[in-house]
């Protein structure tokens, strides 16, 4: 595992000169559980890094990203595209195991090593032999354990707790953290030498707020997952989807938060379309003006309707869309919003939409919309 960043960069440069499958082609061969969902430029950059490093089976990888961005998914993808793919992928959360138990979890123990050790037990390094060990939340590993991990990475061997026999290991280590490791080093909470040993090939996952174009594909992905569990399918109105894709949504929980939201709405809506008012308040901040302004519009607003911006338009789902129905839904939504803003005054609503009054009346009849509806 003693590989320098310069060696990896040189190997990757050489690999680029050899014929190989495209990133998309190799990604399509990933198991569904390891496929990254989305087609934004930010996510494609991550996919390319995965493609580049996967075949360098002894190169350590450090996956960086906020909670909920899918760090384990990236680790699974690296493993699945490597020659170690038919060997175990063994994850362990370094922050979820008490410090006094972590050494035994990683390296195993001998019979009688401590009270309750009634038999020899293999640790995660042995369980991952030939495959990949995923050290999640490495930034929370106690400093004393970091010393022992560094030794394993350097010597490719270890001893079980309570034992003297040296056990050789052949595993690839992928670590991940949501923390700023360099800050942890300055605070004395992380060893600098271990950081450089792990950080041979870093992969940083963008937060959801930086890849909002992937939202429709992610929603579709979660819908498929929910359907397999018997949860009703839902759709989102253009206004609701635009609110979720708005820059006022913090998405602090990232993709995990989106998945939870889709599941919650599917349970509540029972197959009905999600409107903007169905969204929890934190997801409509900055978007209430679409539905809450009920006073007649100002003269300036009536005189100069604002055109759509291309950046505000939703992304075409992978599965396609019934364009006729979709445009009708958009038209109904906008007509209703215009009448709501103008307090049911059809002439004012028509000006908001850039239409003649008679044209708006025809559309209201077509869709069965009453100007008194609120």
mmCIF file of C-alpha atoms in Angstrom:
data_model
loop_
_atom_site.group_PDB
_atom_site.id
_atom_site.type_symbol
_atom_site.label_atom_id
_atom_site.label_comp_id
_atom_site.label_asym_id
_atom_site.label_seq_id
_atom_site.Cartn_x
_atom_site.Cartn_y
_atom_site.Cartn_z
ATOM 1 C CA UNK A 1 0.000 0.000 0.000
ATOM 2 C CA UNK A 2 3.037 2.233 -0.078
ATOM 3 C CA UNK A 3 2.113 4.117 -3.226
ATOM 4 C CA UNK A 4 2.829 7.776 -3.876
ATOM 5 C CA UNK A 5 0.480 10.250 -5.519
ATOM 6 C CA UNK A 6 3.096 10.798 -8.239
ATOM 7 C CA UNK A 7 3.132 7.074 -9.051
ATOM 8 C CA UNK A 8 -0.635 7.008 -9.345
ATOM 9 C CA UNK A 9 -0.732 10.096 -11.565
ATOM 10 C CA UNK A 10 1.885 8.570 -13.876
ATOM 11 C CA UNK A 11 0.028 5.245 -14.021
ATOM 12 C CA UNK A 12 -3.262 6.988 -14.796
ATOM 13 C CA UNK A 13 -1.655 9.039 -17.541
ATOM 14 C CA UNK A 14 -0.316 5.832 -19.078
ATOM 15 C CA UNK A 15 -3.694 4.167 -18.734
ATOM 16 C CA UNK A 16 -5.331 7.010 -20.641
ATOM 17 C CA UNK A 17 -3.190 6.079 -23.625
ATOM 18 C CA UNK A 18 -4.469 2.498 -23.605
ATOM 19 C CA UNK A 19 -7.794 1.622 -25.261
ATOM 20 C CA UNK A 20 -10.586 1.324 -22.712
ATOM 21 C CA UNK A 21 -14.334 1.418 -22.362
ATOM 22 C CA UNK A 22 -15.998 4.788 -21.909
ATOM 23 C CA UNK A 23 -16.972 5.950 -18.461
ATOM 24 C CA UNK A 24 -20.641 5.563 -19.299
ATOM 25 C CA UNK A 25 -20.142 2.028 -20.632
ATOM 26 C CA UNK A 26 -18.333 0.893 -17.505
ATOM 27 C CA UNK A 27 -20.802 2.679 -15.244
ATOM 28 C CA UNK A 28 -23.642 0.782 -16.915
ATOM 29 C CA UNK A 29 -21.981 -2.454 -15.808
ATOM 30 C CA UNK A 30 -22.061 -1.431 -12.165
ATOM 31 C CA UNK A 31 -24.437 -3.324 -9.874
ATOM 32 C CA UNK A 32 -27.561 -1.241 -9.304
ATOM 33 C CA UNK A 33 -26.602 -0.777 -5.655
ATOM 34 C CA UNK A 34 -23.385 0.969 -6.721
ATOM 35 C CA UNK A 35 -24.731 3.176 -9.515
ATOM 36 C CA UNK A 36 -24.607 6.926 -9.051
ATOM 37 C CA UNK A 37 -27.859 8.587 -10.117
ATOM 38 C CA UNK A 38 -27.623 11.776 -12.159
ATOM 39 C CA UNK A 39 -26.113 13.302 -15.270
ATOM 40 C CA UNK A 40 -24.927 16.710 -14.093
ATOM 41 C CA UNK A 41 -21.437 17.922 -14.955
ATOM 42 C CA UNK A 42 -20.495 17.741 -11.261
ATOM 43 C CA UNK A 43 -21.505 14.088 -10.983
ATOM 44 C CA UNK A 44 -19.867 13.161 -14.287
ATOM 45 C CA UNK A 45 -16.603 14.480 -12.845
ATOM 46 C CA UNK A 46 -16.954 12.096 -9.899
ATOM 47 C CA UNK A 47 -17.733 9.204 -12.233
ATOM 48 C CA UNK A 48 -14.603 9.920 -14.246
ATOM 49 C CA UNK A 49 -12.424 9.882 -11.130
ATOM 50 C CA UNK A 50 -13.951 6.534 -10.133
ATOM 51 C CA UNK A 51 -13.187 5.190 -13.603
ATOM 52 C CA UNK A 52 -9.608 6.402 -13.466
ATOM 53 C CA UNK A 53 -8.641 4.945 -10.108
ATOM 54 C CA UNK A 54 -10.706 1.733 -10.001
ATOM 55 C CA UNK A 55 -8.223 -0.454 -11.862
ATOM 56 C CA UNK A 56 -5.295 0.575 -9.627
ATOM 57 C CA UNK A 57 -6.209 -2.027 -7.059
ATOM 58 C CA UNK A 58 -3.664 -1.143 -4.375
ATOM 59 C CA UNK A 59 -4.179 2.611 -4.458
ATOM 60 C CA UNK A 60 -5.757 4.077 -1.346
ATOM 61 C CA UNK A 61 -8.744 6.347 -1.962
ATOM 62 C CA UNK A 62 -10.139 9.074 0.308
ATOM 63 C CA UNK A 63 -13.782 9.984 -0.380
ATOM 64 C CA UNK A 64 -14.775 13.430 0.867
ATOM 65 C CA UNK A 65 -18.260 14.886 1.098
ATOM 66 C CA UNK A 66 -21.041 16.090 3.348
ATOM 67 C CA UNK A 67 -23.308 13.642 5.148
ATOM 68 C CA UNK A 68 -25.865 12.099 2.833
ATOM 69 C CA UNK A 69 -23.962 12.670 -0.430
ATOM 70 C CA UNK A 70 -23.327 8.955 -1.064
ATOM 71 C CA UNK A 71 -19.735 8.311 0.004
ATOM 72 C CA UNK A 72 -20.254 4.576 0.491
ATOM 73 C CA UNK A 73 -21.879 4.400 -2.942
ATOM 74 C CA UNK A 74 -18.702 5.850 -4.468
ATOM 75 C CA UNK A 75 -16.591 3.312 -2.569
ATOM 76 C CA UNK A 76 -18.813 0.479 -3.838
ATOM 77 C CA UNK A 77 -18.459 1.779 -7.395
ATOM 78 C CA UNK A 78 -14.647 1.846 -7.152
ATOM 79 C CA UNK A 79 -14.708 -1.723 -5.830
ATOM 80 C CA UNK A 80 -17.189 -2.936 -8.463
ATOM 81 C CA UNK A 81 -15.041 -1.604 -11.332
ATOM 82 C CA UNK A 82 -11.800 -3.061 -9.967
ATOM 83 C CA UNK A 83 -10.304 -6.515 -10.366
ATOM 84 C CA UNK A 84 -11.206 -7.077 -6.709
ATOM 85 C CA UNK A 85 -14.909 -6.996 -7.588
ATOM 86 C CA UNK A 86 -15.412 -10.730 -6.911
ATOM 87 C CA UNK A 87 -13.893 -10.454 -3.453
ATOM 88 C CA UNK A 88 -15.579 -8.979 -0.358
ATOM 89 C CA UNK A 89 -16.492 -5.333 0.105
ATOM 90 C CA UNK A 90 -16.414 -4.859 3.873
ATOM 91 C CA UNK A 91 -17.617 -1.565 5.410
ATOM 92 C CA UNK A 92 -17.062 -0.344 8.958
ATOM 93 C CA UNK A 93 -18.147 2.955 10.505
ATOM 94 C CA UNK A 94 -15.194 4.129 12.568
ATOM 95 C CA UNK A 95 -17.291 6.709 14.381
ATOM 96 C CA UNK A 96 -20.060 4.332 15.455
ATOM 97 C CA UNK A 97 -17.935 1.803 17.372
ATOM 98 C CA UNK A 98 -16.635 2.527 20.885
ATOM 99 C CA UNK A 99 -12.888 3.164 20.975
ATOM 100 C CA UNK A 100 -12.245 0.152 23.214
ATOM 101 C CA UNK A 101 -13.898 -2.186 20.705
ATOM 102 C CA UNK A 102 -12.595 -0.717 17.452
ATOM 103 C CA UNK A 103 -9.229 -2.512 17.506
ATOM 104 C CA UNK A 104 -10.922 -5.890 17.870
ATOM 105 C CA UNK A 105 -13.414 -5.017 15.124
ATOM 106 C CA UNK A 106 -10.619 -4.124 12.713
ATOM 107 C CA UNK A 107 -7.986 -6.737 13.516
ATOM 108 C CA UNK A 108 -9.897 -9.484 15.331
ATOM 109 C CA UNK A 109 -8.869 -11.127 18.588
ATOM 110 C CA UNK A 110 -7.588 -14.382 20.010
ATOM 111 C CA UNK A 111 -9.437 -16.550 22.492
ATOM 112 C CA UNK A 112 -8.991 -15.170 25.996
ATOM 113 C CA UNK A 113 -7.673 -11.796 24.781
ATOM 114 C CA UNK A 114 -10.137 -10.059 27.109
ATOM 115 C CA UNK A 115 -13.173 -10.846 29.216
ATOM 116 C CA UNK A 116 -15.827 -12.340 26.969
ATOM 117 C CA UNK A 117 -13.400 -13.386 24.201
ATOM 118 C CA UNK A 118 -14.496 -17.026 24.236
ATOM 119 C CA UNK A 119 -13.092 -17.855 20.787
ATOM 120 C CA UNK A 120 -10.835 -16.473 18.105
ATOM 121 C CA UNK A 121 -12.628 -13.902 15.963
ATOM 122 C CA UNK A 122 -11.602 -12.496 12.618
ATOM 123 C CA UNK A 123 -11.640 -8.733 12.163
ATOM 124 C CA UNK A 124 -12.661 -6.633 9.180
ATOM 125 C CA UNK A 125 -9.188 -6.726 7.606
ATOM 126 C CA UNK A 126 -9.317 -10.524 7.459
ATOM 127 C CA UNK A 127 -12.918 -10.549 6.286
ATOM 128 C CA UNK A 128 -11.969 -8.211 3.426
ATOM 129 C CA UNK A 129 -8.963 -10.300 2.318
ATOM 130 C CA UNK A 130 -8.454 -9.887 -1.422
ATOM 131 C CA UNK A 131 -11.181 -7.277 -1.603
ATOM 132 C CA UNK A 132 -11.890 -3.767 -0.316
ATOM 133 C CA UNK A 133 -12.142 -2.425 3.234
ATOM 134 C CA UNK A 134 -14.258 0.718 3.488
ATOM 135 C CA UNK A 135 -13.391 2.838 6.532
ATOM 136 C CA UNK A 136 -16.340 5.205 6.848
ATOM 137 C CA UNK A 137 -16.041 8.327 9.038
ATOM 138 C CA UNK A 138 -12.283 7.899 9.316
ATOM 139 C CA UNK A 139 -12.104 11.440 10.690
ATOM 140 C CA UNK A 140 -13.700 10.208 13.924
ATOM 141 C CA UNK A 141 -11.182 7.398 14.521
ATOM 142 C CA UNK A 142 -9.343 7.785 17.871
ATOM 143 C CA UNK A 143 -5.716 8.909 17.518
ATOM 144 C CA UNK A 144 -4.389 5.785 19.280
ATOM 145 C CA UNK A 145 -6.094 3.597 16.674
ATOM 146 C CA UNK A 146 -4.754 5.773 13.859
ATOM 147 C CA UNK A 147 -1.217 4.734 14.821
ATOM 148 C CA UNK A 148 -2.115 1.052 14.461
ATOM 149 C CA UNK A 149 -3.917 1.621 11.168
ATOM 150 C CA UNK A 150 -0.903 3.474 9.778
ATOM 151 C CA UNK A 151 1.322 0.515 10.617
ATOM 152 C CA UNK A 152 -1.009 -1.875 8.766
ATOM 153 C CA UNK A 153 -1.049 0.364 5.701
ATOM 154 C CA UNK A 154 2.756 0.523 5.726
ATOM 155 C CA UNK A 155 3.550 -3.128 6.435
ATOM 156 C CA UNK A 156 0.484 -4.860 5.013
ATOM 157 C CA UNK A 157 0.245 -7.041 8.122
ATOM 158 C CA UNK A 158 -1.149 -6.949 11.668
ATOM 159 C CA UNK A 159 -1.617 -8.986 14.840
ATOM 160 C CA UNK A 160 -4.955 -9.904 16.342
ATOM 161 C CA UNK A 161 -5.727 -8.469 19.772
ATOM 162 C CA UNK A 162 -4.094 -10.757 22.331
ATOM 163 C CA UNK A 163 -2.046 -12.565 19.703
ATOM 164 C CA UNK A 164 1.576 -12.633 18.567
ATOM 165 C CA UNK A 165 1.164 -14.198 15.128
ATOM 166 C CA UNK A 166 1.606 -11.765 12.245
ATOM 167 C CA UNK A 167 -1.241 -11.937 9.737
ATOM 168 C CA UNK A 168 -0.522 -10.746 6.201
ATOM 169 C CA UNK A 169 -3.289 -8.815 4.480
ATOM 170 C CA UNK A 170 -4.064 -7.974 0.884
ATOM 171 C CA UNK A 171 -6.841 -5.409 0.864
ATOM 172 C CA UNK A 172 -7.539 -2.111 -0.786
ATOM 173 C CA UNK A 173 -8.445 0.616 1.680
ATOM 174 C CA UNK A 174 -11.030 3.257 0.822
ATOM 175 C CA UNK A 175 -11.674 5.775 3.581
ATOM 176 C CA UNK A 176 -14.375 8.428 3.786
ATOM 177 C CA UNK A 177 -15.223 11.401 5.959
ATOM 178 C CA UNK A 178 -17.515 14.418 6.109
ATOM 179 C CA UNK A 179 -14.982 16.297 8.221
ATOM 180 C CA UNK A 180 -12.214 18.693 7.179
ATOM 181 C CA UNK A 181 -9.212 16.471 7.908
ATOM 182 C CA UNK A 182 -6.693 19.283 7.589
ATOM 183 C CA UNK A 183 -8.517 21.151 10.369
ATOM 184 C CA UNK A 184 -8.503 17.966 12.458
ATOM 185 C CA UNK A 185 -4.735 17.731 11.968
ATOM 186 C CA UNK A 186 -4.279 21.296 13.234
ATOM 187 C CA UNK A 187 -6.421 20.446 16.252
ATOM 188 C CA UNK A 188 -4.288 17.394 17.016
ATOM 189 C CA UNK A 189 -7.173 14.996 16.327
ATOM 190 C CA UNK A 190 -5.786 13.345 13.208
ATOM 191 C CA UNK A 191 -2.305 12.180 12.300
ATOM 192 C CA UNK A 192 -0.807 13.983 9.344
ATOM 193 C CA UNK A 193 1.188 10.927 8.218
ATOM 194 C CA UNK A 194 -1.977 8.807 8.129
ATOM 195 C CA UNK A 195 -3.773 11.517 6.159
ATOM 196 C CA UNK A 196 -1.133 11.486 3.437
ATOM 197 C CA UNK A 197 -1.143 7.676 3.409
ATOM 198 C CA UNK A 198 -4.913 7.628 2.810
ATOM 199 C CA UNK A 199 -5.140 10.683 0.572
ATOM 200 C CA UNK A 200 -3.300 9.166 -2.389
ATOM 201 C CA UNK A 201 -6.349 9.627 -4.610
ATOM 202 C CA UNK A 202 -9.062 11.924 -3.210
ATOM 203 C CA UNK A 203 -12.604 11.963 -4.614
ATOM 204 C CA UNK A 204 -14.827 14.831 -3.475
ATOM 205 C CA UNK A 205 -18.577 14.388 -3.901
ATOM 206 C CA UNK A 206 -20.539 17.597 -4.579
ATOM 207 C CA UNK A 207 -23.469 18.363 -2.280
ATOM 208 C CA UNK A 208 -26.966 18.146 -3.735
ATOM 209 C CA UNK A 209 -27.318 21.937 -3.854
ATOM 210 C CA UNK A 210 -24.495 21.959 -6.436
ATOM 211 C CA UNK A 211 -26.157 19.350 -8.671
ATOM 212 C CA UNK A 212 -29.812 20.390 -8.624
ATOM 213 C CA UNK A 213 -30.181 19.375 -12.267
ATOM 214 C CA UNK A 214 -30.040 15.753 -11.036
ATOM 215 C CA UNK A 215 -33.149 16.177 -8.869
ATOM 216 C CA UNK A 216 -35.707 14.738 -11.365
ATOM 217 C CA UNK A 217 -33.555 11.628 -11.956
ATOM 218 C CA UNK A 218 -33.036 11.170 -8.225
ATOM 219 C CA UNK A 219 -36.760 11.515 -7.547
ATOM 220 C CA UNK A 220 -37.463 8.912 -10.227
ATOM 221 C CA UNK A 221 -34.855 6.622 -8.651
ATOM 222 C CA UNK A 222 -36.481 6.894 -5.218
ATOM 223 C CA UNK A 223 -39.907 6.366 -6.768
ATOM 224 C CA UNK A 224 -38.702 3.083 -8.261
ATOM 225 C CA UNK A 225 -37.315 2.045 -4.884
ATOM 226 C CA UNK A 226 -40.556 2.959 -3.126
ATOM 227 C CA UNK A 227 -42.666 1.114 -5.702
ATOM 228 C CA UNK A 228 -40.758 -2.097 -4.985
ATOM 229 C CA UNK A 229 -41.778 -1.653 -1.328
ATOM 230 C CA UNK A 230 -45.445 -1.127 -2.149
ATOM 231 C CA UNK A 231 -45.446 2.663 -1.647
ATOM 232 C CA UNK A 232 -47.801 4.607 -3.939
ATOM 233 C CA UNK A 233 -46.294 6.513 -6.863
ATOM 234 C CA UNK A 234 -46.593 10.304 -6.966
ATOM 235 C CA UNK A 235 -45.775 13.108 -9.358
ATOM 236 C CA UNK A 236 -44.665 16.668 -8.730
ATOM 237 C CA UNK A 237 -46.295 19.743 -10.226
ATOM 238 C CA UNK A 238 -43.948 22.044 -12.165
ATOM 239 C CA UNK A 239 -44.161 24.614 -9.355
ATOM 240 C CA UNK A 240 -43.322 22.020 -6.672
ATOM 241 C CA UNK A 241 -40.372 20.705 -8.652
ATOM 242 C CA UNK A 242 -39.125 24.233 -9.316
ATOM 243 C CA UNK A 243 -39.296 24.961 -5.584
ATOM 244 C CA UNK A 244 -37.211 21.879 -4.788
ATOM 245 C CA UNK A 245 -34.667 22.924 -7.418
ATOM 246 C CA UNK A 246 -34.554 26.488 -6.125
ATOM 247 C CA UNK A 247 -31.407 27.837 -4.546
ATOM 248 C CA UNK A 248 -33.332 28.669 -1.359
ATOM 249 C CA UNK A 249 -33.471 24.957 -0.468
ATOM 250 C CA UNK A 250 -30.425 24.226 1.732
ATOM 251 C CA UNK A 251 -30.519 20.398 1.299
ATOM 252 C CA UNK A 252 -28.252 20.012 4.325
ATOM 253 C CA UNK A 253 -29.009 16.282 4.350
ATOM 254 C CA UNK A 254 -28.275 15.993 0.614
ATOM 255 C CA UNK A 255 -29.472 12.941 -1.350
ATOM 256 C CA UNK A 256 -30.470 11.085 1.822
ATOM 257 C CA UNK A 257 -32.742 13.995 2.753
ATOM 258 C CA UNK A 258 -34.343 13.974 -0.705
ATOM 259 C CA UNK A 259 -35.032 10.248 -0.461
ATOM 260 C CA UNK A 260 -36.723 10.700 2.901
ATOM 261 C CA UNK A 261 -38.820 13.582 1.551
ATOM 262 C CA UNK A 262 -40.023 11.596 -1.482
ATOM 263 C CA UNK A 263 -41.003 8.662 0.722
ATOM 264 C CA UNK A 264 -42.844 10.894 3.208
ATOM 265 C CA UNK A 265 -44.779 12.697 0.461
ATOM 266 C CA UNK A 266 -45.651 9.403 -1.229
ATOM 267 C CA UNK A 267 -47.181 8.129 2.011
ATOM 268 C CA UNK A 268 -49.109 11.353 2.664
ATOM 269 C CA UNK A 269 -50.291 12.046 -0.909
ATOM 270 C CA UNK A 270 -51.408 8.466 -1.637
ATOM 271 C CA UNK A 271 -50.802 8.774 -5.372
ATOM 272 C CA UNK A 272 -51.916 12.398 -5.775
ATOM 273 C CA UNK A 273 -49.768 15.005 -7.484
ATOM 274 C CA UNK A 274 -47.610 17.008 -5.099
ATOM 275 C CA UNK A 275 -48.383 20.725 -5.291
ATOM 276 C CA UNK A 276 -46.135 23.431 -3.919
ATOM 277 C CA UNK A 277 -48.342 23.873 -0.843
ATOM 278 C CA UNK A 278 -47.905 20.149 -0.065
ATOM 279 C CA UNK A 279 -44.178 20.638 0.513
ATOM 280 C CA UNK A 280 -42.911 21.207 4.066
ATOM 281 C CA UNK A 281 -42.301 24.911 4.730
ATOM 282 C CA UNK A 282 -38.495 24.679 4.555
ATOM 283 C CA UNK A 283 -38.718 23.597 0.898
ATOM 284 C CA UNK A 284 -40.960 26.467 -0.198
ATOM 285 C CA UNK A 285 -38.948 29.321 1.284
ATOM 286 C CA UNK A 286 -38.515 31.930 -1.391
ATOM 287 C CA UNK A 287 -41.235 30.294 -3.530
ATOM 288 C CA UNK A 288 -44.360 31.358 -1.639
ATOM 289 C CA UNK A 289 -44.800 34.227 -4.073
ATOM 290 C CA UNK A 290 -45.978 31.644 -6.602
ATOM 291 C CA UNK A 291 -49.097 30.905 -4.579
ATOM 292 C CA UNK A 292 -49.495 33.363 -1.712
ATOM 293 C CA UNK A 293 -49.691 36.806 -3.337
ATOM 294 C CA UNK A 294 -53.411 37.400 -3.481
ATOM 295 C CA UNK A 295 -53.564 41.137 -4.003
ATOM 296 C CA UNK A 296 -54.084 42.650 -7.427
ATOM 297 C CA UNK A 297 -50.707 43.169 -9.125
ATOM 298 C CA UNK A 298 -49.066 46.565 -9.501
ATOM 299 C CA UNK A 299 -49.306 48.513 -12.728
ATOM 300 C CA UNK A 300 -45.614 47.909 -13.454
ATOM 301 C CA UNK A 301 -46.057 44.164 -13.098
ATOM 302 C CA UNK A 302 -49.137 44.130 -15.274
ATOM 303 C CA UNK A 303 -47.404 46.139 -17.969
ATOM 304 C CA UNK A 304 -44.310 43.956 -18.251
ATOM 305 C CA UNK A 305 -44.755 40.225 -17.602
ATOM 306 C CA UNK A 306 -41.413 38.590 -16.806
ATOM 307 C CA UNK A 307 -40.356 35.917 -19.332
ATOM 308 C CA UNK A 308 -39.315 32.453 -18.207
ATOM 309 C CA UNK A 309 -35.620 31.885 -17.589
ATOM 310 C CA UNK A 310 -34.272 28.661 -19.108
ATOM 311 C CA UNK A 311 -32.412 27.886 -15.887
ATOM 312 C CA UNK A 312 -35.722 27.708 -13.992
ATOM 313 C CA UNK A 313 -37.229 25.072 -16.256
ATOM 314 C CA UNK A 314 -37.346 21.448 -15.067
ATOM 315 C CA UNK A 315 -35.078 18.771 -16.512
ATOM 316 C CA UNK A 316 -36.470 16.094 -18.841
ATOM 317 C CA UNK A 317 -36.758 12.785 -16.895
ATOM 318 C CA UNK A 318 -34.788 9.825 -18.243
ATOM 319 C CA UNK A 319 -38.020 7.916 -18.866
ATOM 320 C CA UNK A 320 -39.408 10.771 -20.961
ATOM 321 C CA UNK A 321 -42.641 12.687 -20.460
ATOM 322 C CA UNK A 322 -46.137 12.998 -21.951
ATOM 323 C CA UNK A 323 -45.539 16.493 -23.324
ATOM 324 C CA UNK A 324 -49.185 17.259 -24.083
ATOM 325 C CA UNK A 325 -50.338 16.395 -20.563
ATOM 326 C CA UNK A 326 -47.316 18.074 -19.014
ATOM 327 C CA UNK A 327 -47.923 21.365 -20.859
ATOM 328 C CA UNK A 328 -51.599 21.224 -19.939
ATOM 329 C CA UNK A 329 -50.665 20.800 -16.268
ATOM 330 C CA UNK A 330 -48.323 23.776 -16.525
ATOM 331 C CA UNK A 331 -51.012 25.875 -18.182
ATOM 332 C CA UNK A 332 -53.609 24.997 -15.539
ATOM 333 C CA UNK A 333 -51.157 25.790 -12.743
ATOM 334 C CA UNK A 334 -50.198 29.168 -14.194
ATOM 335 C CA UNK A 335 -53.805 30.162 -14.899
ATOM 336 C CA UNK A 336 -54.786 29.303 -11.328
ATOM 337 C CA UNK A 337 -51.827 31.238 -9.925
ATOM 338 C CA UNK A 338 -52.622 34.277 -12.075
ATOM 339 C CA UNK A 339 -56.240 34.306 -10.876
ATOM 340 C CA UNK A 340 -55.074 33.874 -7.296
ATOM 341 C CA UNK A 341 -52.693 36.820 -7.534
ATOM 342 C CA UNK A 342 -55.318 39.020 -9.148
ATOM 343 C CA UNK A 343 -57.973 38.045 -6.565
ATOM 344 C CA UNK A 344 -60.097 36.532 -9.324
ATOM 345 C CA UNK A 345 -60.088 39.614 -11.568
ATOM 346 C CA UNK A 346 -59.863 37.962 -14.999
ATOM 347 C CA UNK A 347 -58.585 41.063 -16.799
ATOM 348 C CA UNK A 348 -55.688 41.415 -14.352
ATOM 349 C CA UNK A 349 -54.954 37.697 -14.538
ATOM 350 C CA UNK A 350 -54.865 37.866 -18.334
ATOM 351 C CA UNK A 351 -52.291 40.673 -18.219
ATOM 352 C CA UNK A 352 -50.117 38.612 -15.873
ATOM 353 C CA UNK A 353 -50.125 35.855 -18.469
ATOM 354 C CA UNK A 354 -49.679 38.155 -21.464
ATOM 355 C CA UNK A 355 -53.079 37.089 -22.858
ATOM 356 C CA UNK A 356 -56.238 38.799 -24.057
ATOM 357 C CA UNK A 357 -59.085 38.593 -21.572
ATOM 358 C CA UNK A 358 -61.169 36.532 -23.996
ATOM 359 C CA UNK A 359 -58.298 34.048 -24.468
ATOM 360 C CA UNK A 360 -58.000 33.523 -20.723
ATOM 361 C CA UNK A 361 -61.766 33.037 -20.434
ATOM 362 C CA UNK A 362 -61.557 30.325 -23.134
ATOM 363 C CA UNK A 363 -58.776 28.545 -21.246
ATOM 364 C CA UNK A 364 -60.755 28.744 -17.992
ATOM 365 C CA UNK A 365 -63.730 27.097 -19.723
ATOM 366 C CA UNK A 366 -61.466 24.492 -21.311
ATOM 367 C CA UNK A 367 -60.027 23.409 -17.949
ATOM 368 C CA UNK A 368 -63.126 24.050 -15.853
ATOM 369 C CA UNK A 369 -61.496 26.804 -13.795
ATOM 370 C CA UNK A 370 -63.700 29.211 -11.859
ATOM 371 C CA UNK A 371 -62.333 32.709 -11.269
ATOM 372 C CA UNK A 372 -63.628 32.540 -7.705
ATOM 373 C CA UNK A 373 -61.472 29.505 -6.885
ATOM 374 C CA UNK A 374 -58.797 30.194 -4.292
#
